[in-house]
């Protein structure tokens, strides 16, 4: 195994991007990352792209080769592979790229993530997303992801006394961070009252507890750490990578308030990095719904199980808190183009660790963690990054 560094990042704005095609989004994120890394096509050994359901959202499959073509590299015949793991597709693509460089097979790898979800209507988007739940035991009976996470929230409230206000505070915090991110879908701060008064989607979760339906793409360039300084003076090292799985359906789990895939993926990443949760300076976690961020900060070990809600209201996870969480605005405010999310999280970590996060810069950011979940927790990928 060799050390691996991120030497370039690129991100499109997230949102309802009617004026941009699927191909344009890929090209924009990819070319930004390639320019940032100061590499050329001939330097690239392989490409990986994460996308959950491009076939259903924009009728386009076979996007591994498409990404190479859109990037202008088809005549170079670079191996290019699409990776799928529902909303964790991006994180999985990062991990596959990381493993291919760490193994010594490749020196320079471009990783992308893409989803364009608004080309279908809201109902259809919900149906497509539900294909990542268990068809026989969940989707068949009409339950969708807001409903599944609402069950987790209800149980968390019952077990630990988590309150509706604590859930809402996650959205308030993440919209405040999103307001500082020029790439975020929502760049307006929101009040606690507006979250509490929003239309109910699946009780107790309202509109403002949900991540939106988004279009967007993200890209990073990975390089063998020993060669990274050839391209950049600010490489960021991946010091831990973990992945774990669990049952697709919620009812099969040991405890529906704990995402064991998160616990196991984090354990693997912490062990490889030789650190524990208390060493992490800041994190991007998978807040597809407000309850998901509360579970994540518990399952990653930042706070004790059941204390996630209190940690939010005690401002432990705000930008100036003990461990800032979702400095980008998270899925909630930055947006959640599902296949792009896991790659975009790495982009945010790299910007923070290079001191280039502008108004949302975390002071003394040295160690960052990214947490990307597929479905309600059947797949989880965790990465830990450190400035070199
Ligand atoms: N957060 C904040 N604002 C949102 C929003 C969200 N999640 N979703 C929509 N809005 C805003 C829109 O911008 C729009 O504002 P405008 O009137 O000022 O333009 C307004 O609310 C209505 O938008 P619309 O697209 O009609 O909402 P909708 O009712 O069709 O969809 C949800 C709302 C919550 C159902 C949809 O965002 C959703 O399904 N989210 C969950 C996605 C998901 O499950 N992802 C996978 C997770 S595992």
mmCIF file of C-alpha atoms and ligand atoms in Angstrom, residues 16 87 117 122 126 129 145-146 149 175 185-186 201 206-213 286 288-289 332 336 338 375-376, ligand 1:
data_model
loop_
_atom_site.group_PDB
_atom_site.id
_atom_site.type_symbol
_atom_site.label_atom_id
_atom_site.label_comp_id
_atom_site.label_asym_id
_atom_site.label_seq_id
_atom_site.Cartn_x
_atom_site.Cartn_y
_atom_site.Cartn_z
ATOM 1 C CA UNK A 16 -32.008 23.106 -10.142
ATOM 2 C CA UNK A 87 -26.350 7.889 -2.379
ATOM 3 C CA UNK A 117 -32.240 14.712 -10.756
ATOM 4 C CA UNK A 122 -40.713 15.250 -7.996
ATOM 5 C CA UNK A 126 -38.887 9.991 -5.164
ATOM 6 C CA UNK A 129 -34.572 7.175 -5.049
ATOM 7 C CA UNK A 145 -36.838 7.657 2.097
ATOM 8 C CA UNK A 146 -38.471 10.527 4.006
ATOM 9 C CA UNK A 149 -35.859 8.350 8.112
ATOM 10 C CA UNK A 175 -28.487 26.583 6.063
ATOM 11 C CA UNK A 185 -28.289 25.146 -3.662
ATOM 12 C CA UNK A 186 -29.722 27.192 -0.765
ATOM 13 C CA UNK A 201 -43.342 15.455 4.542
ATOM 14 C CA UNK A 206 -41.003 18.548 7.501
ATOM 15 C CA UNK A 207 -39.845 20.054 4.203
ATOM 16 C CA UNK A 208 -36.925 21.792 5.911
ATOM 17 C CA UNK A 209 -35.712 18.531 7.507
ATOM 18 C CA UNK A 210 -35.104 17.045 4.048
ATOM 19 C CA UNK A 211 -32.215 17.424 1.646
ATOM 20 C CA UNK A 212 -33.501 18.670 -1.698
ATOM 21 C CA UNK A 213 -33.625 17.094 -5.147
ATOM 22 C CA UNK A 286 -24.444 12.515 5.367
ATOM 23 C CA UNK A 288 -29.925 13.545 3.922
ATOM 24 C CA UNK A 289 -32.473 14.251 6.676
ATOM 25 C CA UNK A 332 -29.475 19.857 3.504
ATOM 26 C CA UNK A 336 -27.784 16.344 -2.651
ATOM 27 C CA UNK A 338 -26.895 11.772 -4.979
ATOM 28 C CA UNK A 375 -29.958 4.314 1.341
ATOM 29 C CA UNK A 376 -30.912 4.253 4.992
HETATM 30 N N1 LIG B 1 -35.181 22.178 1.596
HETATM 31 C C1 LIG B 1 -35.480 23.489 1.459
HETATM 32 N N2 LIG B 1 -36.310 23.966 0.487
HETATM 33 C C2 LIG B 1 -36.819 23.067 -0.364
HETATM 34 C C3 LIG B 1 -36.542 21.696 -0.277
HETATM 35 C C4 LIG B 1 -35.692 21.266 0.747
HETATM 36 N N3 LIG B 1 -35.407 19.966 0.887
HETATM 37 N N4 LIG B 1 -37.202 21.042 -1.263
HETATM 38 C C5 LIG B 1 -37.870 21.985 -1.957
HETATM 39 N N5 LIG B 1 -37.641 23.201 -1.425
HETATM 40 C C6 LIG B 1 -38.205 24.497 -1.856
HETATM 41 C C7 LIG B 1 -38.065 24.700 -3.350
HETATM 42 O O1 LIG B 1 -36.908 25.427 -3.664
HETATM 43 C C8 LIG B 1 -39.307 25.521 -3.658
HETATM 44 O O2 LIG B 1 -39.086 26.861 -3.292
HETATM 45 P P1 LIG B 1 -39.675 28.066 -4.177
HETATM 46 O O3 LIG B 1 -41.159 27.893 -4.135
HETATM 47 O O4 LIG B 1 -39.165 29.289 -3.475
HETATM 48 O O5 LIG B 1 -39.106 27.862 -5.541
HETATM 49 C C9 LIG B 1 -40.341 24.957 -2.680
HETATM 50 O O6 LIG B 1 -39.592 24.404 -1.587
HETATM 51 C C10 LIG B 1 -41.207 23.865 -3.290
HETATM 52 O O7 LIG B 1 -40.359 23.004 -4.011
HETATM 53 P P2 LIG B 1 -40.849 21.663 -4.676
HETATM 54 O O8 LIG B 1 -39.759 21.192 -5.590
HETATM 55 O O9 LIG B 1 -42.224 21.837 -5.225
HETATM 56 O O10 LIG B 1 -40.910 20.690 -3.422
HETATM 57 P P3 LIG B 1 -41.452 19.246 -3.395
HETATM 58 O O11 LIG B 1 -42.604 19.237 -2.465
HETATM 59 O O12 LIG B 1 -41.653 18.689 -4.771
HETATM 60 O O13 LIG B 1 -40.222 18.438 -2.759
HETATM 61 C C11 LIG B 1 -39.284 17.283 -0.914
HETATM 62 C C12 LIG B 1 -39.882 18.616 -1.433
HETATM 63 C C13 LIG B 1 -38.824 17.492 0.515
HETATM 64 C C14 LIG B 1 -40.350 16.184 -0.971
HETATM 65 C C15 LIG B 1 -38.074 16.906 -1.832
HETATM 66 O O14 LIG B 1 -37.082 17.919 -1.692
HETATM 67 C C16 LIG B 1 -37.489 15.566 -1.446
HETATM 68 O O15 LIG B 1 -38.007 14.543 -1.861
HETATM 69 N N6 LIG B 1 -36.409 15.536 -0.681
HETATM 70 C C17 LIG B 1 -35.773 14.283 -0.235
HETATM 71 C C18 LIG B 1 -34.825 13.782 -1.271
HETATM 72 C C19 LIG B 1 -34.307 12.412 -0.898
HETATM 73 O O16 LIG B 1 -35.033 11.557 -0.439
HETATM 74 N N7 LIG B 1 -33.023 12.174 -1.134
HETATM 75 C C20 LIG B 1 -32.395 10.908 -0.849
HETATM 76 C C21 LIG B 1 -32.104 10.788 0.575
HETATM 77 S S1 LIG B 1 -31.701 9.155 1.111
#
